[in-house]
Short mmCIF file of C-alpha atoms and ligand atoms in Angstrom, two decimals:
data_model
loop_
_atom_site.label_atom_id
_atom_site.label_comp_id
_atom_site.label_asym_id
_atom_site.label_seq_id
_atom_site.Cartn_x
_atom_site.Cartn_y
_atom_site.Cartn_z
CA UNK V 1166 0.00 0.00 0.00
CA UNK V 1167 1.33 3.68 -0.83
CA UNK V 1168 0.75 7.02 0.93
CA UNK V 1169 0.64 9.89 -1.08
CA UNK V 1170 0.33 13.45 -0.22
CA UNK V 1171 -2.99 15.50 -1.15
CA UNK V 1172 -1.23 18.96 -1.45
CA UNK V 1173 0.80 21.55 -3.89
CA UNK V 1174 2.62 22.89 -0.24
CA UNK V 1175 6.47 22.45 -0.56
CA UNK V 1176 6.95 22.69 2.70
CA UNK V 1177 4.70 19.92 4.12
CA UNK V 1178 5.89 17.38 1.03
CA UNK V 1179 9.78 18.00 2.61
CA UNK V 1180 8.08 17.31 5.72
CA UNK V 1181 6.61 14.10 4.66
CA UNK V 1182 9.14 12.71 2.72
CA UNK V 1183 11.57 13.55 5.28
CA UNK V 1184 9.80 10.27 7.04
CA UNK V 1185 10.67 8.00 4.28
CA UNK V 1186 6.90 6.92 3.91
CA UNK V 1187 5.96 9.28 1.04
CA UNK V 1188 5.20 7.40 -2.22
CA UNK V 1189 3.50 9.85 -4.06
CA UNK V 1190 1.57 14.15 -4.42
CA UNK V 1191 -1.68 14.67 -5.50
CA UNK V 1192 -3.06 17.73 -6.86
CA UNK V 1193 -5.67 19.69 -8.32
CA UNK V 1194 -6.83 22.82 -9.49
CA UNK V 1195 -8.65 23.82 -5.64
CA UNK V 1196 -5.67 22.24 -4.09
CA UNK V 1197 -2.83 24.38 -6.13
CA UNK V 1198 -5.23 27.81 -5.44
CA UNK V 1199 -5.43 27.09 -1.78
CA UNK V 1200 -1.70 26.00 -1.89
CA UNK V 1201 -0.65 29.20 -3.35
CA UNK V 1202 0.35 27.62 -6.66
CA UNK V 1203 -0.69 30.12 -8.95
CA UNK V 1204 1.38 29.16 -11.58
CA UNK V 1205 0.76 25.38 -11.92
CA UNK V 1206 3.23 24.73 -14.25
CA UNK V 1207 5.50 26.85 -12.11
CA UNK V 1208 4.10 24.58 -8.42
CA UNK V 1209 3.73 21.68 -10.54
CA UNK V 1210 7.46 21.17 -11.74
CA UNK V 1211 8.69 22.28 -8.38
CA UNK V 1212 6.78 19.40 -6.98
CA UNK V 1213 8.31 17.26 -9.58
CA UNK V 1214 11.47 17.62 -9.05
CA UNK V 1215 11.47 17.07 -4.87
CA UNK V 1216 9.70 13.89 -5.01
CA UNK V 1217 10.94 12.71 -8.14
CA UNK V 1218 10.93 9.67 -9.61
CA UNK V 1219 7.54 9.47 -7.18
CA UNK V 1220 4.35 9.90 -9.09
CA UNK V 1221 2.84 13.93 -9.46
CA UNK V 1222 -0.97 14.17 -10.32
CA UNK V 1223 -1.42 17.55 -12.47
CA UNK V 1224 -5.10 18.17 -13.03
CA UNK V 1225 -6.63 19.52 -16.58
CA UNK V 1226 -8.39 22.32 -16.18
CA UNK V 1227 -11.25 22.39 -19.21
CA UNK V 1228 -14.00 20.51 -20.28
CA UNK V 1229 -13.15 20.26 -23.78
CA UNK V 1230 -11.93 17.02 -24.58
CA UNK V 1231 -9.65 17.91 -27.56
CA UNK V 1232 -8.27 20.65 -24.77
CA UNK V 1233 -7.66 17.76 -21.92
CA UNK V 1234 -5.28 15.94 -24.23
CA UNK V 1235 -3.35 18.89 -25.33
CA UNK V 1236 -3.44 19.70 -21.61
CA UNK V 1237 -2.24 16.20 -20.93
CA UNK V 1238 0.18 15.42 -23.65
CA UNK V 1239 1.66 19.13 -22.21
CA UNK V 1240 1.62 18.39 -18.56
CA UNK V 1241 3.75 15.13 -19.56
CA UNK V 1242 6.62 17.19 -21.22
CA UNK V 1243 7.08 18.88 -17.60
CA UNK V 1244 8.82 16.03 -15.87
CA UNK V 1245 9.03 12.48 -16.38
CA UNK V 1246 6.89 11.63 -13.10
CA UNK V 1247 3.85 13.88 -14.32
CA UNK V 1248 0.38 11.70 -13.83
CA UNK V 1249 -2.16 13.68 -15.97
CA UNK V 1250 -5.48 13.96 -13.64
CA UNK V 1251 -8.80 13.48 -15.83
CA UNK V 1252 -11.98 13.77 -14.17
CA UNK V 1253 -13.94 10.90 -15.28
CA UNK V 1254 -16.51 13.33 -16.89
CA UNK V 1255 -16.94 16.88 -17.30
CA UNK V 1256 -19.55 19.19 -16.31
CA UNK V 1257 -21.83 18.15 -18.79
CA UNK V 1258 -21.66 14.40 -18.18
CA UNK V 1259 -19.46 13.41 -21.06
CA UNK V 1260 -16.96 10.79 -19.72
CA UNK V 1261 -13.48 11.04 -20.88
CA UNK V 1262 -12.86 8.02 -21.49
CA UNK V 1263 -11.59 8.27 -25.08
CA UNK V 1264 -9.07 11.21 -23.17
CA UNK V 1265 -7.95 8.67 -20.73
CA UNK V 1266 -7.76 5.92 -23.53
CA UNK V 1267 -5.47 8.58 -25.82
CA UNK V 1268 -2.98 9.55 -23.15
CA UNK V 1269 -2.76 5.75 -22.16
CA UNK V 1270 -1.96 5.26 -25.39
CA UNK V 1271 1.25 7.90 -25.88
CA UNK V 1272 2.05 5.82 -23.19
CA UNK V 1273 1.49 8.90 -20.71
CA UNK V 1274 -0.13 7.90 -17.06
CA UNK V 1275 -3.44 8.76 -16.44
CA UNK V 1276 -5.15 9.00 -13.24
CA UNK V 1277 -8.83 9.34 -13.52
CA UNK V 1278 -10.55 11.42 -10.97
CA UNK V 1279 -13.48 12.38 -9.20
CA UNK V 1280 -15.03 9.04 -8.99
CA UNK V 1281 -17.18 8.42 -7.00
CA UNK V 1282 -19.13 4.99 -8.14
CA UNK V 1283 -18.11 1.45 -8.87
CA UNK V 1284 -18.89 1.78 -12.60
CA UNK V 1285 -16.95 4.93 -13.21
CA UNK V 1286 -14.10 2.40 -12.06
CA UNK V 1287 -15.00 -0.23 -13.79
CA UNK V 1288 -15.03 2.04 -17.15
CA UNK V 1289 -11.60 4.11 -15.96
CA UNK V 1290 -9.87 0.56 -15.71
CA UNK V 1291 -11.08 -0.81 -19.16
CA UNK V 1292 -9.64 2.48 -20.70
CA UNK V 1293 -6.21 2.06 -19.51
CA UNK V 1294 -6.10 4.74 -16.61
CA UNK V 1295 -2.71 3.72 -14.86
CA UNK V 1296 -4.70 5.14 -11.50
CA UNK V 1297 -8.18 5.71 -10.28
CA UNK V 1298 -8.90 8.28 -7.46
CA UNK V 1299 -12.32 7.70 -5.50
CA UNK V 1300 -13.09 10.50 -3.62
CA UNK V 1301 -14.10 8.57 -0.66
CA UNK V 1302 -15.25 11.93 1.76
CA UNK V 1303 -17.79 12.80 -1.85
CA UNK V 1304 -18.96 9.06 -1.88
CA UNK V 1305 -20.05 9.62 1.66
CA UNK V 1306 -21.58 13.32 1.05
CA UNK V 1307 -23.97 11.67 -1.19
CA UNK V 1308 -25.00 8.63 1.46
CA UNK V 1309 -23.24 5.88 0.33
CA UNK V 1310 -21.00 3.98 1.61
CA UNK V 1311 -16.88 4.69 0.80
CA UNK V 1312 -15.29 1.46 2.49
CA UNK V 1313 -18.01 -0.63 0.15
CA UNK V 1314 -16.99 1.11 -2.83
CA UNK V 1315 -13.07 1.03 -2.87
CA UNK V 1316 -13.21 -2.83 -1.41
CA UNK V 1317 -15.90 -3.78 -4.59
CA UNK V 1318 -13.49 -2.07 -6.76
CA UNK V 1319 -10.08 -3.12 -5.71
CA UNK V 1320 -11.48 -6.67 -5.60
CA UNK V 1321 -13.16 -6.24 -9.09
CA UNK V 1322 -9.34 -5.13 -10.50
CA UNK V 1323 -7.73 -8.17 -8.64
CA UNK V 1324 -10.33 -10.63 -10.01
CA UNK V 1325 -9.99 -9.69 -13.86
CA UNK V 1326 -6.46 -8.71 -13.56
CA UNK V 1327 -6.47 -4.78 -14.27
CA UNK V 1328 -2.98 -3.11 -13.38
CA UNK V 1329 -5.32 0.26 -12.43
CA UNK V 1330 -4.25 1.32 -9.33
CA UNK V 1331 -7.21 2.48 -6.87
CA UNK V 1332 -6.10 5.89 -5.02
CA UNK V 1333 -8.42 6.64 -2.45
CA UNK V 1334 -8.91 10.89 -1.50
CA UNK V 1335 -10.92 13.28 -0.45
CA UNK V 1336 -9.59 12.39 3.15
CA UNK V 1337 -11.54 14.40 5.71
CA UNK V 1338 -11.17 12.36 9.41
CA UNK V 1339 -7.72 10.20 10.14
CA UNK V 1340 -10.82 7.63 10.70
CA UNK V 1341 -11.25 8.06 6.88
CA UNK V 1342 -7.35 6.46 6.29
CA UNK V 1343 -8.24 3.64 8.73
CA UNK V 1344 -11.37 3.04 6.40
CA UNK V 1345 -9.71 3.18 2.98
CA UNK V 1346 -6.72 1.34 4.01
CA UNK V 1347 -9.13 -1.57 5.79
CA UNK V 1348 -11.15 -2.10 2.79
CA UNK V 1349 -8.20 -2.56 0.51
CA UNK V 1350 -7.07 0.73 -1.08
CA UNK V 1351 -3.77 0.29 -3.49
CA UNK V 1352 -3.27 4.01 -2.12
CA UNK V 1353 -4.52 6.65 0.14
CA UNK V 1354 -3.83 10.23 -0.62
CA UNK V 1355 -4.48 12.69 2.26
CA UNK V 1356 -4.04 16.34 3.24
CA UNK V 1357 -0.88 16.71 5.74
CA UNK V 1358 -3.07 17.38 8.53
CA UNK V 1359 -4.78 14.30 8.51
CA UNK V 1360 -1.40 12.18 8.33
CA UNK V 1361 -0.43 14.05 11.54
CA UNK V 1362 -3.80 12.97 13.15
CA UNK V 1363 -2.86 9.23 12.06
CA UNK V 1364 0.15 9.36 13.93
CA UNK V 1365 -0.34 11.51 16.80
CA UNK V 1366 -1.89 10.53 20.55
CA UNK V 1367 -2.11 12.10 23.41
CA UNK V 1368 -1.46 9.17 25.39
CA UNK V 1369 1.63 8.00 23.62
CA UNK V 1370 2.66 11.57 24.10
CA UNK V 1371 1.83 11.05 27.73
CA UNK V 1372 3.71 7.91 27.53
CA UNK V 1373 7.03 9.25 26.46
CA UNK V 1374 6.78 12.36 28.96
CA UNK V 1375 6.85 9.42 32.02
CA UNK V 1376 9.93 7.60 30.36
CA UNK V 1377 11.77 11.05 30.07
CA UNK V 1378 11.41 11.85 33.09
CA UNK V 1379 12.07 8.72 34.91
CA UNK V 1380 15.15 8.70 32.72
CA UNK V 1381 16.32 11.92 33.91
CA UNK V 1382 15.86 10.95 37.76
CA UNK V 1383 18.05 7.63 36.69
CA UNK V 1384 20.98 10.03 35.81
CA UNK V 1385 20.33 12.46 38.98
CA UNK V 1386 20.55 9.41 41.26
CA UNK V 1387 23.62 8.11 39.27
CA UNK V 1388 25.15 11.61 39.34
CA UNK V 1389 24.38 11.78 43.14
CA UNK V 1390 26.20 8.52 44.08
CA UNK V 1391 29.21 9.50 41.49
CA UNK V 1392 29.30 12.86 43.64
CA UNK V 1393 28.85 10.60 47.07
CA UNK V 1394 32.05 7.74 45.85
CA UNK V 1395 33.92 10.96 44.73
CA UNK V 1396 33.86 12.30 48.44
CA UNK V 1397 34.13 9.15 50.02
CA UNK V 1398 37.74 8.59 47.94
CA UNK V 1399 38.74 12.07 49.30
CA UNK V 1400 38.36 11.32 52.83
CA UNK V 1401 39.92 7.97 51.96
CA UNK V 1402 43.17 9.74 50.69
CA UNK V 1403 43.40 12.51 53.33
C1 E4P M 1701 -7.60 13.59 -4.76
O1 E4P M 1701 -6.90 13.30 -5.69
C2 E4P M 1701 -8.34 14.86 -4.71
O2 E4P M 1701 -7.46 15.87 -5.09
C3 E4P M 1701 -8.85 15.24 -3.36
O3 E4P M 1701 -8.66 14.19 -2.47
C4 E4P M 1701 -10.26 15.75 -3.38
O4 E4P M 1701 -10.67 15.94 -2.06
P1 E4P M 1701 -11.88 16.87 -1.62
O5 E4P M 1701 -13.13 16.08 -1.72
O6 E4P M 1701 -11.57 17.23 -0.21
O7 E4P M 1701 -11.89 18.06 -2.55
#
């Protein structure tokens, strides 16, 4: 299973990979604005280059088919780790699966986003998309169930042998990583601050405060009885 990073901040992907568990950085349009990545090429090759050869999901930004491959087949020229993000259909319902099916075929990755049923998977995989985000926190804003979804899928790709890749986002709870992970995501991609929640407790905290300092009474008494022998060698030699 990989852990990717949901996020265009620099700063928090150093972080991250800095603990040796970072496999991957998604992205998207809402992501880069909030991330102050203006300039997505600009963010987007910056990105590249401190996680490369680790996979980079670049979002198109159009509805226009024609537009999401020129999009795509440009994103790919950035760096050689670019994933070009396709949302599974655009605002008018089209899917994009002949976009995800043309990119596959330049032999560019493709991971196909904003899913949020097991049919828009099924469809993504027999396309050729190298990666398929479900947007597990959106599954559950419509009353469905997320865990149900990524374990049908993931099970669906194991049984007929598809190499798609199921990325599970739209992390909102550190309960939501325990969830996707349980039910058999390939990947999880969360925002930083939910990572932090998975590996933080107060009680291990808690825990480590006691052995500290017990550990620093140890020393005191050892440094007392050095002190005590010390004296007791002077009034030996006197
Ligand atoms: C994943 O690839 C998406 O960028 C992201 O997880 C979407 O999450 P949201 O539902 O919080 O916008």
């Amino acid at each position: 299973m990989q852990i990717f990073l949901d996020t265009a901040d620099l700063d928090e992907i150093r972080k991250w990979q800095a603990y040796s568990i970072l496999d991957g950085v998604t992205t998207n349009p809402s992501i880069m604005l909030n991330d102050g990545g203006y300039d997505m090429e600009v963010r987007a090759k910056e990105i590249c280059k401190l996680v490369h050869p680790c996979p980079v999901s670049v979002e198109v930004t159009t509805n226009d088919h024609a537009e999401m491959l020129s999009q795509g087949r440009l994103f790919a020229t950035w760096a050689d780790n670019v994933v070009v993000k396709i949302p599974v259909i655009n605002e008018s319902g089209e899917p994009s699966l002949d976009v995800v099916s043309a990119l596959a075929a330049d032999g560019i990755k493709v991971n196909m986003t904003a899913c949020l049923s097991f049919g828009q998977v099924v469809l993504g995989a027999k396309a050729g998309a190298t990666y398929i985000s479900i947007f597990g926190g959106r599954v559950a804003d419509e009353g469905q169930n997320a865990a149900d979804v990524i374990r049908n899928a993931v099970d669906w790709l194991d049984r007929w042998n598809y190499p798609s890749r199921i990325i599970v986002g739209s992390i909102r709870t550190a309960m939501d990583i325990q969830e996707a992970v349980l039910a058999g995501a390939h990947i999880i991609t969360s925002p930083p601050k939910f990572l932090k929640k998975f590996i933080d407790h107060h009680y291990s905290r808690e825990t480590v405060r006691v052995f500290n300092a017990d550990a620093r009474k140890a020393l005191a008494i050892m440094a007392e009885a050095t002190k005590k022998e010390l004296a007791g060698v002077r009034v030996r030699h006197l």
